[in-house]
CSV table of C-alpha atoms and ligand atoms in Angstrom, one decimal:
chain,number,residue,atom,x,y,z
A,2,MET,CA,-2.7,-0.3,18.3
A,3,GLU,CA,-0.1,-3.1,17.6
A,4,LEU,CA,3.1,-2.3,15.7
A,5,PHE,CA,4.8,-5.3,13.9
A,6,GLU,CA,8.0,-5.4,11.9
A,7,THR,CA,8.2,-9.1,11.1
A,8,LYS,CA,6.1,-11.5,9.1
A,9,GLU,CA,6.1,-14.0,12.0
A,10,LYS,CA,4.7,-11.5,14.5
A,11,ILE,CA,1.9,-10.1,12.3
A,12,ASP,CA,1.1,-13.6,11.1
A,13,SER,CA,0.4,-14.9,14.7
A,14,TYR,CA,-1.8,-11.9,15.4
A,15,ILE,CA,-3.8,-12.2,12.2
A,16,LYS,CA,-4.3,-15.9,12.8
A,17,LEU,CA,-5.9,-15.1,16.2
A,18,CYS,CA,-8.2,-12.5,14.5
A,19,LYS,CA,-9.2,-15.0,11.9
A,20,GLN,CA,-9.9,-17.7,14.5
A,21,GLU,CA,-12.3,-15.2,16.2
A,22,GLY,CA,-14.1,-14.8,12.8
A,23,LYS,CA,-13.0,-11.2,12.4
A,24,VAL,CA,-13.1,-9.5,9.0
A,25,VAL,CA,-9.6,-8.1,8.3
A,26,GLY,CA,-9.3,-4.9,6.3
A,27,PHE,CA,-6.0,-3.8,4.8
A,28,VAL,CA,-4.6,-0.4,3.6
A,29,PRO,CA,-1.2,-0.8,2.0
A,30,THR,CA,0.9,2.5,2.0
A,31,MET,CA,4.4,3.8,1.6
A,32,GLY,CA,4.0,6.1,4.6
A,33,ALA,CA,4.3,9.9,4.7
A,34,LEU,CA,0.6,9.7,5.5
A,35,HIS,CA,-2.0,12.4,4.8
A,36,ASP,CA,-5.8,12.7,5.0
A,37,GLY,CA,-6.2,10.7,1.8
A,38,HIS,CA,-4.6,7.6,3.6
A,39,LEU,CA,-6.6,8.3,6.7
A,40,SER,CA,-9.8,8.4,4.7
A,41,LEU,CA,-9.0,4.8,3.5
A,42,VAL,CA,-8.5,3.7,7.1
A,43,LYS,CA,-11.8,5.3,8.2
A,44,GLN,CA,-13.6,3.6,5.3
A,45,ALA,CA,-12.0,0.3,6.3
A,46,LYS,CA,-13.1,0.8,9.9
A,47,LYS,CA,-16.7,1.1,8.8
A,48,CYS,CA,-16.9,-2.4,7.2
A,49,CYS,CA,-14.1,-4.5,8.9
A,50,ASP,CA,-13.5,-5.7,12.5
A,51,VAL,CA,-9.7,-5.2,12.3
A,52,VAL,CA,-7.8,-2.8,10.2
A,53,ALA,CA,-4.1,-3.3,9.3
A,54,VAL,CA,-2.0,-0.6,7.6
A,55,SER,CA,1.4,-1.4,6.0
A,56,ILE,CA,4.1,1.3,5.8
A,57,PHE,CA,6.8,0.1,3.4
A,58,VAL,CA,8.6,2.1,0.7
A,59,ASN,CA,8.8,-0.5,-1.9
A,60,PRO,CA,12.1,-0.4,-3.9
A,61,THR,CA,10.9,-2.6,-6.8
A,62,GLN,CA,8.3,0.0,-7.9
A,63,PHE,CA,10.8,2.9,-8.3
A,64,ASN,CA,12.5,3.0,-11.7
A,65,ASP,CA,14.5,6.1,-10.6
A,66,PRO,CA,16.9,5.5,-7.7
A,67,LYS,CA,16.9,9.3,-6.8
A,68,ASP,CA,13.1,9.1,-6.5
A,69,LEU,CA,13.4,6.2,-4.1
A,70,GLU,CA,16.1,8.1,-2.1
A,71,ARG,CA,14.1,11.3,-1.7
A,72,TYR,CA,10.7,9.6,-1.0
A,73,PRO,CA,9.5,11.1,2.3
A,74,ARG,CA,9.8,8.8,5.3
A,75,THR,CA,7.9,10.0,8.5
A,76,LEU,CA,7.3,6.8,10.4
A,77,GLU,CA,6.9,8.3,13.9
A,78,ASN,CA,4.3,10.8,12.7
A,79,ASP,CA,2.6,8.2,10.6
A,80,VAL,CA,2.1,5.9,13.7
A,81,LYS,CA,0.6,8.8,15.6
A,82,LEU,CA,-1.8,9.6,12.8
A,83,LEU,CA,-2.9,6.0,12.5
A,84,GLU,CA,-3.5,5.7,16.2
A,85,SER,CA,-5.7,8.9,16.0
A,86,VAL,CA,-8.1,7.2,13.5
A,87,GLY,CA,-8.3,3.9,15.4
A,88,CYS,CA,-6.1,1.7,13.2
A,89,ASP,CA,-5.5,-1.7,14.9
A,90,ILE,CA,-2.3,-2.9,13.3
A,91,VAL,CA,0.7,-1.2,11.7
A,92,PHE,CA,3.1,-3.4,9.7
A,93,ALA,CA,6.4,-1.6,9.1
A,94,PRO,CA,8.8,-4.2,7.7
A,95,THR,CA,12.4,-3.8,6.4
A,96,VAL,CA,13.3,-4.5,2.8
A,97,LYS,CA,14.9,-7.8,3.8
A,98,GLU,CA,11.7,-8.9,5.5
A,99,ILE,CA,9.7,-8.4,2.4
A,100,TYR,CA,12.3,-9.5,-0.1
A,101,PRO,CA,14.6,-12.1,1.5
A,102,GLU,CA,15.6,-12.8,-2.1
A,103,PRO,CA,14.9,-10.7,-5.2
A,104,ASP,CA,11.4,-11.0,-6.7
A,105,THR,CA,11.9,-12.0,-10.3
A,106,ARG,CA,8.2,-12.4,-11.2
A,107,GLN,CA,7.1,-10.6,-14.3
A,108,PHE,CA,3.4,-9.9,-14.6
A,109,ASN,CA,1.6,-9.2,-17.8
A,110,PHE,CA,-1.2,-6.7,-17.5
A,111,GLY,CA,-1.7,-6.3,-21.3
A,112,TYR,CA,-3.3,-3.0,-22.4
A,113,ILE,CA,-3.8,-1.5,-18.9
A,114,GLY,CA,-0.1,-1.8,-18.2
A,115,ASP,CA,1.0,-0.4,-21.6
A,116,ILE,CA,-0.9,2.9,-21.5
A,117,MET,CA,-0.7,6.2,-19.4
A,118,GLU,CA,1.8,5.8,-16.6
A,119,GLY,CA,3.0,2.4,-17.9
A,120,PRO,CA,5.5,3.6,-20.6
A,121,LYS,CA,6.6,6.6,-18.5
A,122,ARG,CA,7.6,4.4,-15.5
A,123,PRO,CA,8.9,1.1,-16.9
A,124,GLY,CA,8.7,-1.7,-14.3
A,125,HIS,CA,6.6,0.5,-11.9
A,126,PHE,CA,3.4,-1.5,-12.1
A,127,ASN,CA,5.2,-4.8,-12.0
A,128,GLY,CA,6.9,-3.7,-8.7
A,129,VAL,CA,3.5,-2.6,-7.3
A,130,ALA,CA,2.0,-6.0,-8.1
A,131,GLN,CA,5.0,-7.8,-6.6
A,132,VAL,CA,4.8,-5.9,-3.3
A,133,VAL,CA,1.0,-5.9,-3.0
A,134,SER,CA,0.8,-9.7,-3.6
A,135,ARG,CA,3.6,-10.2,-1.0
A,136,LEU,CA,1.7,-8.0,1.5
A,137,PHE,CA,-1.6,-9.8,0.7
A,138,ASP,CA,0.2,-13.2,1.5
A,139,ILE,CA,1.4,-11.8,4.8
A,140,VAL,CA,-1.7,-9.9,6.0
A,141,LYS,CA,-4.3,-12.2,4.4
A,142,PRO,CA,-7.0,-9.5,4.3
A,143,ASP,CA,-10.7,-10.0,3.4
A,144,LYS,CA,-10.8,-6.5,1.9
A,145,ALA,CA,-8.1,-4.1,0.7
A,146,PHE,CA,-8.6,-0.3,0.2
A,147,PHE,CA,-7.0,1.9,-2.4
A,148,GLY,CA,-7.5,5.5,-3.4
A,149,MET,CA,-8.9,6.4,-6.8
A,150,LYS,CA,-6.1,9.0,-7.2
A,151,ASP,CA,-4.1,6.0,-8.4
A,152,PHE,CA,-6.8,4.9,-10.8
A,153,GLN,CA,-4.6,2.9,-13.1
A,154,GLN,CA,-2.9,1.2,-10.0
A,155,ILE,CA,-6.3,-0.1,-8.9
A,156,ALA,CA,-6.9,-1.6,-12.4
A,157,ILE,CA,-3.5,-3.3,-12.2
A,158,ILE,CA,-4.2,-4.6,-8.7
A,159,ARG,CA,-7.6,-6.0,-9.7
A,160,SER,CA,-5.8,-7.8,-12.6
A,161,MET,CA,-3.1,-9.1,-10.3
A,162,VAL,CA,-5.8,-10.4,-7.8
A,163,SER,CA,-7.6,-12.2,-10.6
A,164,GLN,CA,-4.4,-13.6,-12.1
A,165,LEU,CA,-3.2,-15.0,-8.7
A,166,GLY,CA,-6.7,-16.1,-7.6
A,167,TYR,CA,-6.9,-14.1,-4.4
A,168,LYS,CA,-10.3,-14.0,-2.7
A,169,ILE,CA,-9.9,-10.4,-1.6
A,170,GLU,CA,-12.4,-7.6,-2.2
A,171,ILE,CA,-10.7,-4.5,-3.7
A,172,VAL,CA,-12.5,-1.4,-2.5
A,173,SER,CA,-11.8,1.8,-4.4
A,174,CYS,CA,-12.2,5.0,-2.4
A,175,PRO,CA,-12.8,8.6,-3.4
A,176,ILE,CA,-9.9,11.1,-4.0
A,177,ILE,CA,-9.3,13.5,-1.1
A,178,ARG,CA,-8.1,17.0,-2.2
A,179,GLU,CA,-6.3,20.0,-0.8
A,180,SER,CA,-8.4,23.2,-0.4
A,181,ASP,CA,-7.0,24.4,-3.8
A,182,GLY,CA,-8.1,21.2,-5.5
A,183,LEU,CA,-4.8,19.3,-5.7
A,184,ALA,CA,-5.2,15.6,-5.0
A,185,MET,CA,-3.5,14.7,-1.8
A,186,SER,CA,-0.3,12.7,-2.3
A,187,SER,CA,2.8,12.0,-0.2
A,188,ARG,CA,4.9,13.4,-3.0
A,189,ASN,CA,3.1,16.8,-2.7
A,190,ARG,CA,5.5,17.7,0.1
A,191,LEU,CA,8.3,17.6,-2.5
A,192,LEU,CA,6.6,20.3,-4.5
A,193,THR,CA,7.3,24.0,-4.4
A,194,PRO,CA,4.4,26.6,-4.7
A,195,GLU,CA,5.4,27.0,-8.5
A,196,HIS,CA,5.1,23.3,-9.1
B,25,PAF,O1,-0.1,3.5,-3.7
B,25,PAF,C1,0.9,3.3,-3.0
B,25,PAF,O2,1.2,3.9,-2.0
B,25,PAF,C2,1.8,2.1,-3.4
B,25,PAF,O3,1.9,2.0,-4.7
B,25,PAF,C3,1.4,0.8,-2.7
B,25,PAF,C4,0.0,0.3,-3.2
B,25,PAF,C5,1.4,0.9,-1.2
B,25,PAF,C6,2.4,-0.3,-3.1
B,25,PAF,O4,3.7,0.0,-2.6
């Protein structure tokens, strides 16, 4: 498994894969990986020749600085987990690498951005679209995999893909749950039993 921290390094590697005609699958994550993420990697492995996973806690999608600060970061363990499921490439950039200058793009998702999580987390979906489009530009995947736990996020990403004209297949994958039925999420580790 290859671990890259810079755009230049991952770019050269992806270029080689493309020259060899390989289908590149991509799973964007913010780390603190669990079986839900690993199921996306396993799904990607079934239909792609090379699977890349990004681990990047994206500041532009947090509207609460405290939430950003306490978001779990477990890079060492994440890398081990990814290796165990046969991931080929891990991309773990710094904030400066992804945002050498601030991203001022404002997307318009219309109705799908204005309902449900939209009004509760102002700017969140815009930040998701910013980072996912930047990651798509770097990784240049043929297919990208997202969990249906974040159903509205998938709709937003499909809209962003169509607005920006990417030729990337967005594959939505089933929710993976804990034994008590709770959908797996990196934030679950911040919950107490009462929560
Ligand atoms: O679902 C997530 O973990 C994030 O929103 C994503 C898609 C990796 C963008 O930062």
